[in-house]
mmCIF file of C-alpha atoms and ligand atoms in Angstrom:
data_model
loop_
_atom_site.group_PDB
_atom_site.id
_atom_site.type_symbol
_atom_site.label_atom_id
_atom_site.label_comp_id
_atom_site.label_asym_id
_atom_site.label_seq_id
_atom_site.Cartn_x
_atom_site.Cartn_y
_atom_site.Cartn_z
ATOM 1 C CA MET A 1 17.145 11.722 -10.625
ATOM 2 C CA SER A 2 19.516 9.190 -12.271
ATOM 3 C CA SER A 3 17.452 5.997 -12.836
ATOM 4 C CA PRO A 4 13.676 6.207 -12.805
ATOM 5 C CA SER A 5 12.121 5.175 -9.707
ATOM 6 C CA ASN A 6 9.275 2.438 -9.445
ATOM 7 C CA LEU A 7 5.996 3.718 -8.391
ATOM 8 C CA ALA A 8 4.875 0.181 -7.635
ATOM 9 C CA GLU A 9 7.336 0.009 -4.601
ATOM 10 C CA LEU A 10 5.693 3.119 -2.907
ATOM 11 C CA ASP A 11 2.999 3.272 -0.435
ATOM 12 C CA LEU A 12 0.823 6.451 -0.424
ATOM 13 C CA ALA A 13 3.085 8.142 2.172
ATOM 14 C CA ASP A 14 6.186 7.404 -0.062
ATOM 15 C CA LEU A 15 4.468 8.710 -3.082
ATOM 16 C CA GLU A 16 3.353 11.887 -1.355
ATOM 17 C CA SER A 17 6.913 12.537 -0.196
ATOM 18 C CA ALA A 18 8.437 11.761 -3.673
ATOM 19 C CA PHE A 19 5.910 14.356 -5.145
ATOM 20 C CA ALA A 20 6.588 16.861 -2.536
ATOM 21 C CA ALA A 21 10.317 16.592 -3.336
ATOM 22 C CA ARG A 22 9.333 17.462 -6.924
ATOM 23 C CA SER A 23 6.869 20.166 -5.959
ATOM 24 C CA VAL A 24 3.947 18.282 -7.205
ATOM 25 C CA GLU A 25 0.870 18.927 -5.384
ATOM 26 C CA ARG A 26 -0.125 16.344 -2.717
ATOM 27 C CA PHE A 27 -3.513 15.441 -4.066
ATOM 28 C CA ARG A 28 -1.842 14.321 -7.200
ATOM 29 C CA ALA A 29 -0.208 11.565 -5.156
ATOM 30 C CA ARG A 30 -3.670 10.140 -4.263
ATOM 31 C CA GLN A 31 -4.709 10.484 -7.930
ATOM 32 C CA VAL A 32 -1.913 8.458 -9.307
ATOM 33 C CA PHE A 33 -2.156 5.865 -6.331
ATOM 34 C CA ALA A 34 -5.860 5.404 -7.255
ATOM 35 C CA TRP A 35 -5.080 4.991 -10.897
ATOM 36 C CA ILE A 36 -2.643 2.159 -10.143
ATOM 37 C CA TYR A 37 -4.705 0.289 -7.661
ATOM 38 C CA LYS A 38 -8.328 1.329 -8.262
ATOM 39 C CA ARG A 39 -8.134 1.245 -11.835
ATOM 40 C CA GLY A 40 -5.266 -1.001 -12.587
ATOM 41 C CA VAL A 41 -3.378 1.261 -14.856
ATOM 42 C CA THR A 42 0.228 0.276 -15.516
ATOM 43 C CA ASP A 43 1.191 3.119 -17.728
ATOM 44 C CA ILE A 44 1.552 6.728 -16.730
ATOM 45 C CA GLU A 45 0.447 7.903 -20.013
ATOM 46 C CA ALA A 46 -2.961 6.544 -19.446
ATOM 47 C CA MET A 47 -3.619 8.701 -16.340
ATOM 48 C CA THR A 48 -5.621 10.855 -18.606
ATOM 49 C CA ASP A 49 -6.888 13.571 -15.819
ATOM 50 C CA LEU A 50 -3.217 14.504 -15.105
ATOM 51 C CA PRO A 51 -2.047 17.575 -16.880
ATOM 52 C CA ARG A 52 -0.029 16.588 -19.953
ATOM 53 C CA ASP A 53 3.051 18.359 -18.550
ATOM 54 C CA LEU A 54 2.857 16.494 -15.382
ATOM 55 C CA ARG A 55 2.541 13.215 -17.072
ATOM 56 C CA ALA A 56 5.593 14.064 -19.052
ATOM 57 C CA ALA A 57 7.569 14.905 -16.038
ATOM 58 C CA LEU A 58 6.457 11.765 -14.172
ATOM 59 C CA LEU A 59 7.215 9.659 -17.181
ATOM 60 C CA ALA A 60 10.821 10.901 -17.190
ATOM 61 C CA ASP A 61 11.223 10.134 -13.485
ATOM 62 C CA PHE A 62 9.068 7.031 -12.840
ATOM 63 C CA THR A 63 8.053 3.599 -14.054
ATOM 64 C CA ILE A 64 5.331 1.076 -12.965
ATOM 65 C CA ALA A 65 6.981 -2.268 -12.844
ATOM 66 C CA THR A 66 4.159 -4.963 -13.041
ATOM 67 C CA PRO A 67 4.734 -8.680 -13.119
ATOM 68 C CA GLN A 68 3.796 -10.199 -16.338
ATOM 69 C CA VAL A 69 1.581 -13.173 -16.714
ATOM 70 C CA ALA A 70 3.819 -15.947 -18.300
ATOM 71 C CA SER A 71 1.101 -18.645 -18.098
ATOM 72 C CA HIS A 72 -2.409 -19.071 -16.691
ATOM 73 C CA GLU A 73 -4.159 -22.455 -15.904
ATOM 74 C CA ARG A 74 -7.437 -23.266 -14.746
ATOM 75 C CA SER A 75 -8.215 -26.179 -12.628
ATOM 76 C CA SER A 76 -11.384 -28.354 -13.114
ATOM 77 C CA ASP A 77 -12.433 -26.902 -9.543
ATOM 78 C CA GLY A 78 -12.118 -23.404 -10.690
ATOM 79 C CA THR A 79 -8.870 -22.556 -8.998
ATOM 80 C CA GLU A 80 -6.625 -20.685 -11.403
ATOM 81 C CA LYS A 81 -2.897 -20.699 -11.267
ATOM 82 C CA PHE A 82 -0.717 -17.730 -12.694
ATOM 83 C CA LEU A 83 2.885 -18.005 -13.413
ATOM 84 C CA LEU A 84 4.127 -14.519 -13.287
ATOM 85 C CA LYS A 85 7.462 -13.171 -14.676
ATOM 86 C CA LEU A 86 9.222 -10.515 -12.530
ATOM 87 C CA ALA A 87 11.332 -7.746 -13.980
ATOM 88 C CA ASP A 88 14.562 -9.588 -13.380
ATOM 89 C CA GLY A 89 13.249 -12.641 -15.348
ATOM 90 C CA LYS A 90 12.641 -14.656 -12.238
ATOM 91 C CA HIS A 91 9.062 -16.420 -11.947
ATOM 92 C CA ILE A 92 6.637 -16.806 -8.999
ATOM 93 C CA GLU A 93 3.304 -18.530 -8.809
ATOM 94 C CA SER A 94 0.095 -17.052 -7.419
ATOM 95 C CA VAL A 95 -3.346 -18.712 -7.223
ATOM 96 C CA PHE A 96 -6.992 -17.614 -7.302
ATOM 97 C CA ILE A 97 -9.317 -19.718 -5.315
ATOM 98 C CA PRO A 98 -12.933 -18.687 -6.019
ATOM 99 C CA ASP A 99 -15.035 -19.873 -3.016
ATOM 100 C CA THR A 100 -13.370 -20.604 0.252
ATOM 101 C CA PRO A 101 -16.173 -19.303 0.962
ATOM 102 C CA ALA A 102 -15.012 -15.749 -0.183
ATOM 103 C CA MET A 103 -12.706 -15.312 -3.244
ATOM 104 C CA THR A 104 -9.085 -15.754 -2.045
ATOM 105 C CA PHE A 105 -5.761 -14.788 -3.719
ATOM 106 C CA CYS A 106 -2.896 -16.961 -2.591
ATOM 107 C CA ILE A 107 0.245 -14.752 -2.902
ATOM 108 C CA SER A 108 3.878 -15.484 -2.769
ATOM 109 C CA THR A 109 6.355 -13.458 -0.652
ATOM 110 C CA GLN A 110 9.750 -14.956 -1.867
ATOM 111 C CA VAL A 111 11.126 -16.667 -4.991
ATOM 112 C CA GLY A 112 11.503 -20.071 -3.550
ATOM 113 C CA CYS A 113 11.858 -20.555 0.228
ATOM 114 C CA ALA A 114 14.664 -21.176 2.801
ATOM 115 C CA MET A 115 12.778 -23.056 5.461
ATOM 116 C CA ALA A 116 13.119 -26.535 3.572
ATOM 117 C CA CYS A 117 10.104 -28.146 5.260
ATOM 118 C CA ALA A 118 10.567 -31.794 4.491
ATOM 119 C CA PHE A 119 7.092 -32.399 2.626
ATOM 120 C CA CYS A 120 7.141 -28.956 0.669
ATOM 121 C CA LEU A 121 8.235 -28.685 -3.071
ATOM 122 C CA THR A 122 8.810 -24.935 -2.761
ATOM 123 C CA GLY A 123 11.106 -25.772 0.054
ATOM 124 C CA LYS A 124 13.199 -27.889 -2.456
ATOM 125 C CA MET A 125 14.059 -24.825 -4.513
ATOM 126 C CA GLY A 126 15.722 -23.069 -1.608
ATOM 127 C CA LEU A 127 15.653 -19.392 -1.328
ATOM 128 C CA VAL A 128 16.349 -17.564 -4.674
ATOM 129 C CA ARG A 129 15.407 -14.049 -3.439
ATOM 130 C CA ASN A 130 12.921 -12.022 -1.615
ATOM 131 C CA LEU A 131 10.127 -10.270 -3.328
ATOM 132 C CA THR A 132 9.967 -6.523 -3.055
ATOM 133 C CA ALA A 133 6.761 -4.934 -1.623
ATOM 134 C CA GLY A 134 5.880 -3.960 -4.903
ATOM 135 C CA GLU A 135 6.086 -7.491 -6.363
ATOM 136 C CA ILE A 136 4.021 -8.702 -3.457
ATOM 137 C CA ALA A 137 1.354 -6.051 -3.972
ATOM 138 C CA GLY A 138 1.790 -6.492 -7.738
ATOM 139 C CA GLN A 139 0.442 -10.015 -7.649
ATOM 140 C CA VAL A 140 -2.920 -8.664 -6.260
ATOM 141 C CA ARG A 141 -2.916 -5.948 -8.949
ATOM 142 C CA VAL A 142 -2.282 -8.545 -11.749
ATOM 143 C CA LEU A 143 -4.748 -11.140 -10.657
ATOM 144 C CA ALA A 144 -7.441 -8.686 -9.563
ATOM 145 C CA GLY A 145 -6.998 -7.053 -13.020
ATOM 146 C CA ALA A 146 -6.977 -10.334 -14.967
ATOM 147 C CA LEU A 147 -10.056 -11.675 -13.312
ATOM 148 C CA GLU A 148 -11.854 -8.402 -13.096
ATOM 149 C CA LEU A 149 -12.411 -8.369 -9.388
ATOM 150 C CA ARG A 150 -10.598 -4.945 -8.689
ATOM 151 C CA ASP A 151 -14.003 -3.677 -7.128
ATOM 152 C CA LYS A 152 -14.996 -6.899 -5.450
ATOM 153 C CA ALA A 153 -14.184 -7.924 -1.594
ATOM 154 C CA PHE A 154 -11.637 -10.696 -1.662
ATOM 155 C CA ASN A 155 -9.159 -12.268 0.808
ATOM 156 C CA ILE A 156 -5.591 -12.639 0.735
ATOM 157 C CA VAL A 157 -3.485 -15.503 2.106
ATOM 158 C CA LEU A 158 0.232 -15.330 2.258
ATOM 159 C CA MET A 159 0.532 -18.874 1.686
ATOM 160 C CA GLY A 160 2.246 -19.134 -1.795
ATOM 161 C CA MET A 161 5.972 -19.441 -2.191
ATOM 162 C CA GLY A 162 8.078 -18.245 0.563
ATOM 163 C CA GLU A 163 8.132 -17.561 4.348
ATOM 164 C CA PRO A 164 6.456 -14.236 4.861
ATOM 165 C CA LEU A 165 8.154 -13.546 8.209
ATOM 166 C CA HIS A 166 11.522 -14.058 6.622
ATOM 167 C CA ASN A 167 10.760 -11.105 4.208
ATOM 168 C CA TYR A 168 9.090 -8.954 6.955
ATOM 169 C CA ASP A 169 9.605 -5.328 5.773
ATOM 170 C CA ALA A 170 8.523 -6.084 2.249
ATOM 171 C CA VAL A 171 5.494 -7.922 3.589
ATOM 172 C CA MET A 172 4.439 -5.062 5.863
ATOM 173 C CA LYS A 173 5.161 -2.404 3.174
ATOM 174 C CA ALA A 174 2.892 -4.599 0.832
ATOM 175 C CA MET A 175 0.349 -4.479 3.531
ATOM 176 C CA SER A 176 0.373 -0.842 3.620
ATOM 177 C CA ILE A 177 -0.066 -0.316 -0.094
ATOM 178 C CA LEU A 178 -3.077 -2.869 -0.283
ATOM 179 C CA CYS A 179 -4.864 -1.514 2.818
ATOM 180 C CA ASP A 180 -4.695 1.989 1.803
ATOM 181 C CA THR A 181 -8.195 3.735 1.499
ATOM 182 C CA HIS A 182 -7.055 5.259 -1.780
ATOM 183 C CA GLY A 183 -6.231 2.011 -3.367
ATOM 184 C CA PHE A 184 -7.753 -1.536 -2.794
ATOM 185 C CA HIS A 185 -8.781 -0.602 0.751
ATOM 186 C CA LEU A 186 -8.297 -4.153 1.868
ATOM 187 C CA PRO A 187 -9.264 -4.658 5.531
ATOM 188 C CA PRO A 188 -6.385 -6.200 7.433
ATOM 189 C CA ARG A 189 -8.675 -8.917 8.760
ATOM 190 C CA ARG A 190 -8.984 -10.054 5.208
ATOM 191 C CA VAL A 191 -5.490 -10.953 4.985
ATOM 192 C CA THR A 192 -4.035 -14.046 6.589
ATOM 193 C CA LEU A 193 -0.240 -14.304 7.051
ATOM 194 C CA SER A 194 1.012 -18.077 7.343
ATOM 195 C CA THR A 195 4.337 -18.648 8.949
ATOM 196 C CA VAL A 196 6.554 -21.500 10.427
ATOM 197 C CA GLY A 197 6.820 -19.079 13.584
ATOM 198 C CA LEU A 198 9.905 -17.126 13.305
ATOM 199 C CA LEU A 199 9.723 -15.914 16.867
ATOM 200 C CA PRO A 200 11.301 -12.473 16.820
ATOM 201 C CA ALA A 201 9.209 -11.487 13.650
ATOM 202 C CA LEU A 202 6.153 -13.205 15.141
ATOM 203 C CA GLU A 203 6.449 -10.934 18.201
ATOM 204 C CA LYS A 204 6.957 -7.810 16.084
ATOM 205 C CA LEU A 205 3.937 -8.644 13.827
ATOM 206 C CA GLY A 206 1.743 -8.510 17.089
ATOM 207 C CA ARG A 207 2.554 -4.851 17.386
ATOM 208 C CA GLU A 208 1.718 -3.806 14.076
ATOM 209 C CA GLU A 209 -1.107 -1.522 13.195
ATOM 210 C CA LEU A 210 -1.906 -3.357 9.966
ATOM 211 C CA MET A 211 -2.138 -6.612 11.468
ATOM 212 C CA PRO A 212 -3.189 -9.644 9.396
ATOM 213 C CA ASN A 213 -4.736 -12.960 10.763
ATOM 214 C CA LEU A 214 -2.121 -15.230 11.866
ATOM 215 C CA ALA A 215 -1.771 -18.943 10.700
ATOM 216 C CA ILE A 216 0.975 -21.067 12.248
ATOM 217 C CA SER A 217 2.267 -23.952 10.215
ATOM 218 C CA LEU A 218 2.547 -26.291 13.329
ATOM 219 C CA HIS A 219 2.412 -29.851 11.575
ATOM 220 C CA ALA A 220 3.411 -31.796 14.763
ATOM 221 C CA PRO A 221 2.728 -31.448 18.611
ATOM 222 C CA THR A 222 6.171 -32.269 19.838
ATOM 223 C CA ASP A 223 9.697 -30.829 19.053
ATOM 224 C CA ALA A 224 10.922 -34.344 18.244
ATOM 225 C CA GLN A 225 8.356 -34.693 15.574
ATOM 226 C CA ARG A 226 8.298 -31.068 14.290
ATOM 227 C CA GLY A 227 12.256 -30.933 14.121
ATOM 228 C CA GLU A 228 12.109 -33.560 11.481
ATOM 229 C CA LEU A 229 9.537 -31.790 9.302
ATOM 230 C CA VAL A 230 10.183 -28.116 10.040
ATOM 231 C CA PRO A 231 14.003 -27.563 10.276
ATOM 232 C CA ILE A 232 13.632 -24.053 11.927
ATOM 233 C CA ASN A 233 11.826 -25.828 14.931
ATOM 234 C CA ARG A 234 15.416 -26.547 16.069
ATOM 235 C CA LYS A 235 15.826 -22.930 16.605
ATOM 236 C CA TYR A 236 12.209 -21.768 17.519
ATOM 237 C CA GLY A 237 10.567 -24.748 19.291
ATOM 238 C CA VAL A 238 6.872 -25.771 19.858
ATOM 239 C CA ALA A 239 6.655 -24.516 23.321
ATOM 240 C CA ASP A 240 8.041 -21.036 22.528
ATOM 241 C CA ILE A 241 5.656 -20.815 19.402
ATOM 242 C CA ILE A 242 2.769 -21.657 21.636
ATOM 243 C CA ALA A 243 3.723 -19.119 24.243
ATOM 244 C CA ALA A 244 4.010 -16.293 21.556
ATOM 245 C CA CYS A 245 0.546 -17.407 20.253
ATOM 246 C CA LYS A 246 -0.847 -16.983 23.806
ATOM 247 C CA GLN A 247 0.681 -13.358 23.835
ATOM 248 C CA PHE A 248 -0.426 -12.480 20.382
ATOM 249 C CA PRO A 249 -3.295 -9.898 20.072
ATOM 250 C CA VAL A 250 -5.997 -11.922 18.293
ATOM 251 C CA ARG A 251 -8.978 -10.046 17.218
ATOM 252 C CA ARG A 252 -12.376 -10.474 19.001
ATOM 253 C CA ARG A 253 -14.335 -13.460 17.649
ATOM 254 C CA SER A 254 -11.178 -14.406 15.909
ATOM 255 C CA ARG A 255 -8.583 -17.325 16.280
ATOM 256 C CA ILE A 256 -5.069 -18.400 15.226
ATOM 257 C CA THR A 257 -5.257 -20.993 12.698
ATOM 258 C CA PHE A 258 -2.749 -23.918 13.209
ATOM 259 C CA GLU A 259 -1.979 -25.712 10.000
ATOM 260 C CA TYR A 260 -1.304 -29.256 10.376
ATOM 261 C CA VAL A 261 -0.099 -31.175 7.235
ATOM 262 C CA MET A 262 -1.052 -34.937 7.597
ATOM 263 C CA LEU A 263 1.542 -37.373 6.816
ATOM 264 C CA ALA A 264 0.574 -41.006 7.036
ATOM 265 C CA GLY A 265 2.326 -42.984 9.857
ATOM 266 C CA VAL A 266 4.273 -39.950 11.015
ATOM 267 C CA ASN A 267 2.029 -37.290 12.825
ATOM 268 C CA ASP A 268 -1.560 -38.666 12.179
ATOM 269 C CA SER A 269 -2.297 -41.077 15.278
ATOM 270 C CA ALA A 270 -5.026 -40.393 17.832
ATOM 271 C CA ASP A 271 -2.293 -39.910 20.328
ATOM 272 C CA ASP A 272 -0.841 -37.219 18.145
ATOM 273 C CA ALA A 273 -4.280 -35.661 18.070
ATOM 274 C CA ARG A 274 -4.759 -35.694 21.845
ATOM 275 C CA LYS A 275 -1.080 -34.208 22.327
ATOM 276 C CA LEU A 276 -2.110 -31.458 19.913
ATOM 277 C CA ALA A 277 -5.376 -30.719 21.899
ATOM 278 C CA ARG A 278 -3.376 -30.633 25.196
ATOM 279 C CA LEU A 279 -0.688 -28.203 23.472
ATOM 280 C CA LEU A 280 -3.551 -25.829 22.220
ATOM 281 C CA ALA A 281 -5.504 -25.649 25.609
ATOM 282 C CA GLY A 282 -5.724 -22.069 26.424
ATOM 283 C CA VAL A 283 -4.827 -20.793 23.040
ATOM 284 C CA LYS A 284 -7.421 -19.011 20.907
ATOM 285 C CA ALA A 285 -6.925 -21.799 18.187
ATOM 286 C CA LYS A 286 -8.487 -23.529 15.264
ATOM 287 C CA VAL A 287 -6.873 -26.421 13.629
ATOM 288 C CA ASN A 288 -6.735 -26.810 9.825
ATOM 289 C CA LEU A 289 -5.841 -30.350 8.850
ATOM 290 C CA ILE A 290 -4.270 -30.340 5.236
ATOM 291 C CA PRO A 291 -3.927 -34.097 4.030
ATOM 292 C CA LEU A 292 -0.532 -34.051 2.201
ATOM 293 C CA ASN A 293 -0.629 -33.186 -1.465
ATOM 294 C CA ALA A 294 1.842 -35.969 -2.493
ATOM 295 C CA ALA A 295 4.318 -35.396 -5.159
ATOM 296 C CA ALA A 296 7.519 -37.134 -6.662
ATOM 297 C CA GLY A 297 10.458 -36.389 -4.522
ATOM 298 C CA ILE A 298 8.355 -35.844 -1.364
ATOM 299 C CA PRO A 299 9.072 -38.962 1.111
ATOM 300 C CA PHE A 300 5.621 -39.057 2.645
ATOM 301 C CA GLU A 301 2.338 -40.412 1.912
ATOM 302 C CA ARG A 302 -1.201 -38.870 2.445
ATOM 303 C CA PRO A 303 -3.158 -40.724 5.178
ATOM 304 C CA ALA A 304 -6.336 -42.575 4.243
ATOM 305 C CA ASP A 305 -9.529 -40.472 4.680
ATOM 306 C CA ASP A 306 -10.706 -42.335 7.817
ATOM 307 C CA VAL A 307 -7.387 -41.620 9.586
ATOM 308 C CA VAL A 308 -7.871 -37.693 8.843
ATOM 309 C CA ASP A 309 -11.508 -38.107 10.080
ATOM 310 C CA ARG A 310 -10.373 -40.037 13.301
ATOM 311 C CA PHE A 311 -7.856 -37.380 13.855
ATOM 312 C CA ALA A 312 -10.402 -34.425 13.427
ATOM 313 C CA ARG A 313 -12.879 -36.246 15.741
ATOM 314 C CA VAL A 314 -10.414 -36.617 18.572
ATOM 315 C CA LEU A 315 -9.671 -32.957 18.369
ATOM 316 C CA ALA A 316 -13.487 -32.054 18.151
ATOM 317 C CA GLU A 317 -14.088 -34.234 21.320
ATOM 318 C CA GLN A 318 -11.407 -32.059 23.112
ATOM 319 C CA ASP A 319 -13.232 -29.036 22.125
ATOM 320 C CA VAL A 320 -10.655 -27.979 19.554
ATOM 321 C CA THR A 321 -12.321 -26.393 16.426
ATOM 322 C CA VAL A 322 -10.997 -28.262 13.418
ATOM 323 C CA SER A 323 -11.493 -28.142 9.726
ATOM 324 C CA VAL A 324 -10.217 -30.353 6.891
ATOM 325 C CA ARG A 325 -8.640 -28.159 4.084
ATOM 326 C CA LYS A 326 -10.060 -29.353 0.788
ATOM 327 C CA SER A 327 -7.294 -29.628 -1.815
ATOM 328 C CA ARG A 328 -7.700 -27.211 -4.607
ATOM 329 C CA GLY A 329 -6.131 -27.068 -7.968
ATOM 330 C CA ARG A 330 -4.192 -30.249 -7.498
ATOM 331 C CA ASP A 331 -4.559 -31.084 -11.467
ATOM 332 C CA ILE A 332 -2.760 -27.976 -12.175
ATOM 333 C CA ARG A 333 -0.221 -28.216 -9.335
ATOM 334 C CA ALA A 334 -1.726 -25.208 -7.646
ATOM 335 C CA ALA A 335 -2.302 -26.930 -4.133
ATOM 336 C CA CYS A 336 -0.501 -26.171 -0.938
ATOM 337 C CA GLY A 337 3.141 -27.032 -1.089
ATOM 338 C CA GLN A 338 3.151 -27.681 -4.774
ATOM 339 C CA LEU A 339 4.096 -24.232 -5.992
ATOM 340 C CA ILE A 340 7.530 -24.446 -7.696
ATOM 341 C CA VAL A 341 9.141 -22.905 -10.563
ATOM 342 C CA GLU A 342 11.705 -25.043 -12.554
ATOM 343 C CA GLY A 343 14.079 -23.417 -14.636
ATOM 344 C CA PRO A 344 17.788 -22.531 -15.317
ATOM 345 C CA GLU A 345 17.611 -19.329 -13.423
ATOM 346 C CA HIS A 346 17.390 -21.236 -10.190
ATOM 347 C CA SER A 347 20.794 -21.747 -8.967
ATOM 348 C CA PRO A 348 21.417 -24.625 -6.677
ATOM 349 C CA ALA A 349 19.265 -24.316 -3.559
ATOM 350 C CA GLN A 350 20.852 -22.302 -0.908
ATOM 351 C CA LYS A 351 20.894 -24.382 2.160
ATOM 352 C CA LEU A 352 19.247 -23.600 5.364
ATOM 353 C CA ALA A 353 22.458 -23.610 7.352
ATOM 354 C CA THR A 354 23.802 -20.947 5.428
ATOM 355 C CA LEU A 355 21.162 -18.406 6.374
ATOM 356 C CA ALA A 356 20.783 -16.490 9.387
ATOM 357 C CA PHE A 357 17.046 -16.198 10.684
ATOM 358 C CA ASP A 358 16.373 -13.163 12.761
HETATM 359 N N1 SAH B 401 6.062 -20.511 4.587
HETATM 360 C C1 SAH B 401 4.794 -20.327 5.072
HETATM 361 C C2 SAH B 401 3.737 -19.951 4.061
HETATM 362 C C3 SAH B 401 3.506 -21.233 3.205
HETATM 363 S S1 SAH B 401 1.815 -21.680 3.443
HETATM 364 C C4 SAH B 401 4.172 -21.463 6.024
HETATM 365 O O1 SAH B 401 4.879 -22.555 6.024
HETATM 366 O O2 SAH B 401 3.310 -21.258 6.680
HETATM 367 C C5 SAH B 401 1.725 -23.134 2.751
HETATM 368 C C6 SAH B 401 1.094 -24.108 3.632
HETATM 369 O O3 SAH B 401 1.204 -25.379 2.921
HETATM 370 C C7 SAH B 401 1.967 -24.485 4.789
HETATM 371 O O4 SAH B 401 1.163 -24.780 5.995
HETATM 372 C C8 SAH B 401 2.586 -25.623 4.364
HETATM 373 O O5 SAH B 401 3.200 -26.272 5.489
HETATM 374 C C9 SAH B 401 1.676 -26.317 3.673
HETATM 375 N N2 SAH B 401 2.251 -27.336 2.679
HETATM 376 C C10 SAH B 401 3.444 -27.400 2.113
HETATM 377 N N3 SAH B 401 3.616 -28.480 1.468
HETATM 378 C C11 SAH B 401 2.515 -29.307 1.519
HETATM 379 C C12 SAH B 401 2.125 -30.316 0.926
HETATM 380 N N4 SAH B 401 3.007 -31.048 0.190
HETATM 381 N N5 SAH B 401 0.816 -30.771 1.017
HETATM 382 C C13 SAH B 401 0.119 -29.940 2.001
HETATM 383 N N6 SAH B 401 0.232 -28.942 2.388
HETATM 384 C C14 SAH B 401 1.618 -28.539 2.236
#
């Protein structure tokens, strides 16, 4: 092999074929996989139960690229934000939320994001690049290691930087790495993928074996309103998304979450709530209201608490299950829509119009 390949990009099946190609016994692949994910080793040398000559051979051919913790902040509410540096010097953010009610890692899928939602700071960055599967799963490796949670049950929400369905293959490969019984053994139902609703990818997701829970960033009940907030709505509109959700194979006793960022005077009226309830009739839905996390450069305001309460009450009266997302980690800018990395490496934002969504 010319350049060493990166073990962090391989799921167990890939690793087994890579080892088979080198005539290394199959069980060694499981052993190495367990070292990386169960025991958190980032150095082949540390895999002490491998024969010395095998370790030497692997060292010649493989690396284990691991995101580096560039900084780590803890919020007064226990939320922890990690700034991670990737092999090419780019940065991403990942967040640990201790009790929602289970422990949760909020993981990024891209550096920046192309979706340009009007209220989201990450969207202001534009898309810098996709994360690889190894970088997506690597965030879990690093956070679980740093917080000593490798053996604990935790949830993952793909709600950090980026649009997961705009980086489909890497996300699914990361699922395969994270869910493997020889690694973290994460049940797919402990993963929630949040998306603006890229329709072809959404339909494909419904056919996956390792299928995460689904959350849809809806934010408005009509195309006129949503088109102003979520630009991709001009391509994949509200009715199409709802139709796809009705087809989506939701697990028994489970529901699709509809996220709804509440913006004062924009989408927070009782009438909007009634429209939303009508729209969701016949969908296995629960609504998660997210009062806007305001920030400089975001041209919206957070509604008063009583407006949020009224909206929730109207939904509840129409038998729609509703919760209000508690804002976490706002003092360290770790809350929804606040993940952004400033720095010279980020070239001017790529504009939505220049990108193809498929
Ligand atoms: N791109 C995916 C994953 C991001 S999830 C998606 O859009 O679903 C992050 C969630 O936080 C999304 O629902 C997003 O709309 C929401 N969000 C973005 N900016 C926000 C802000 N300023 N305040 C509150 N929520 C925000």
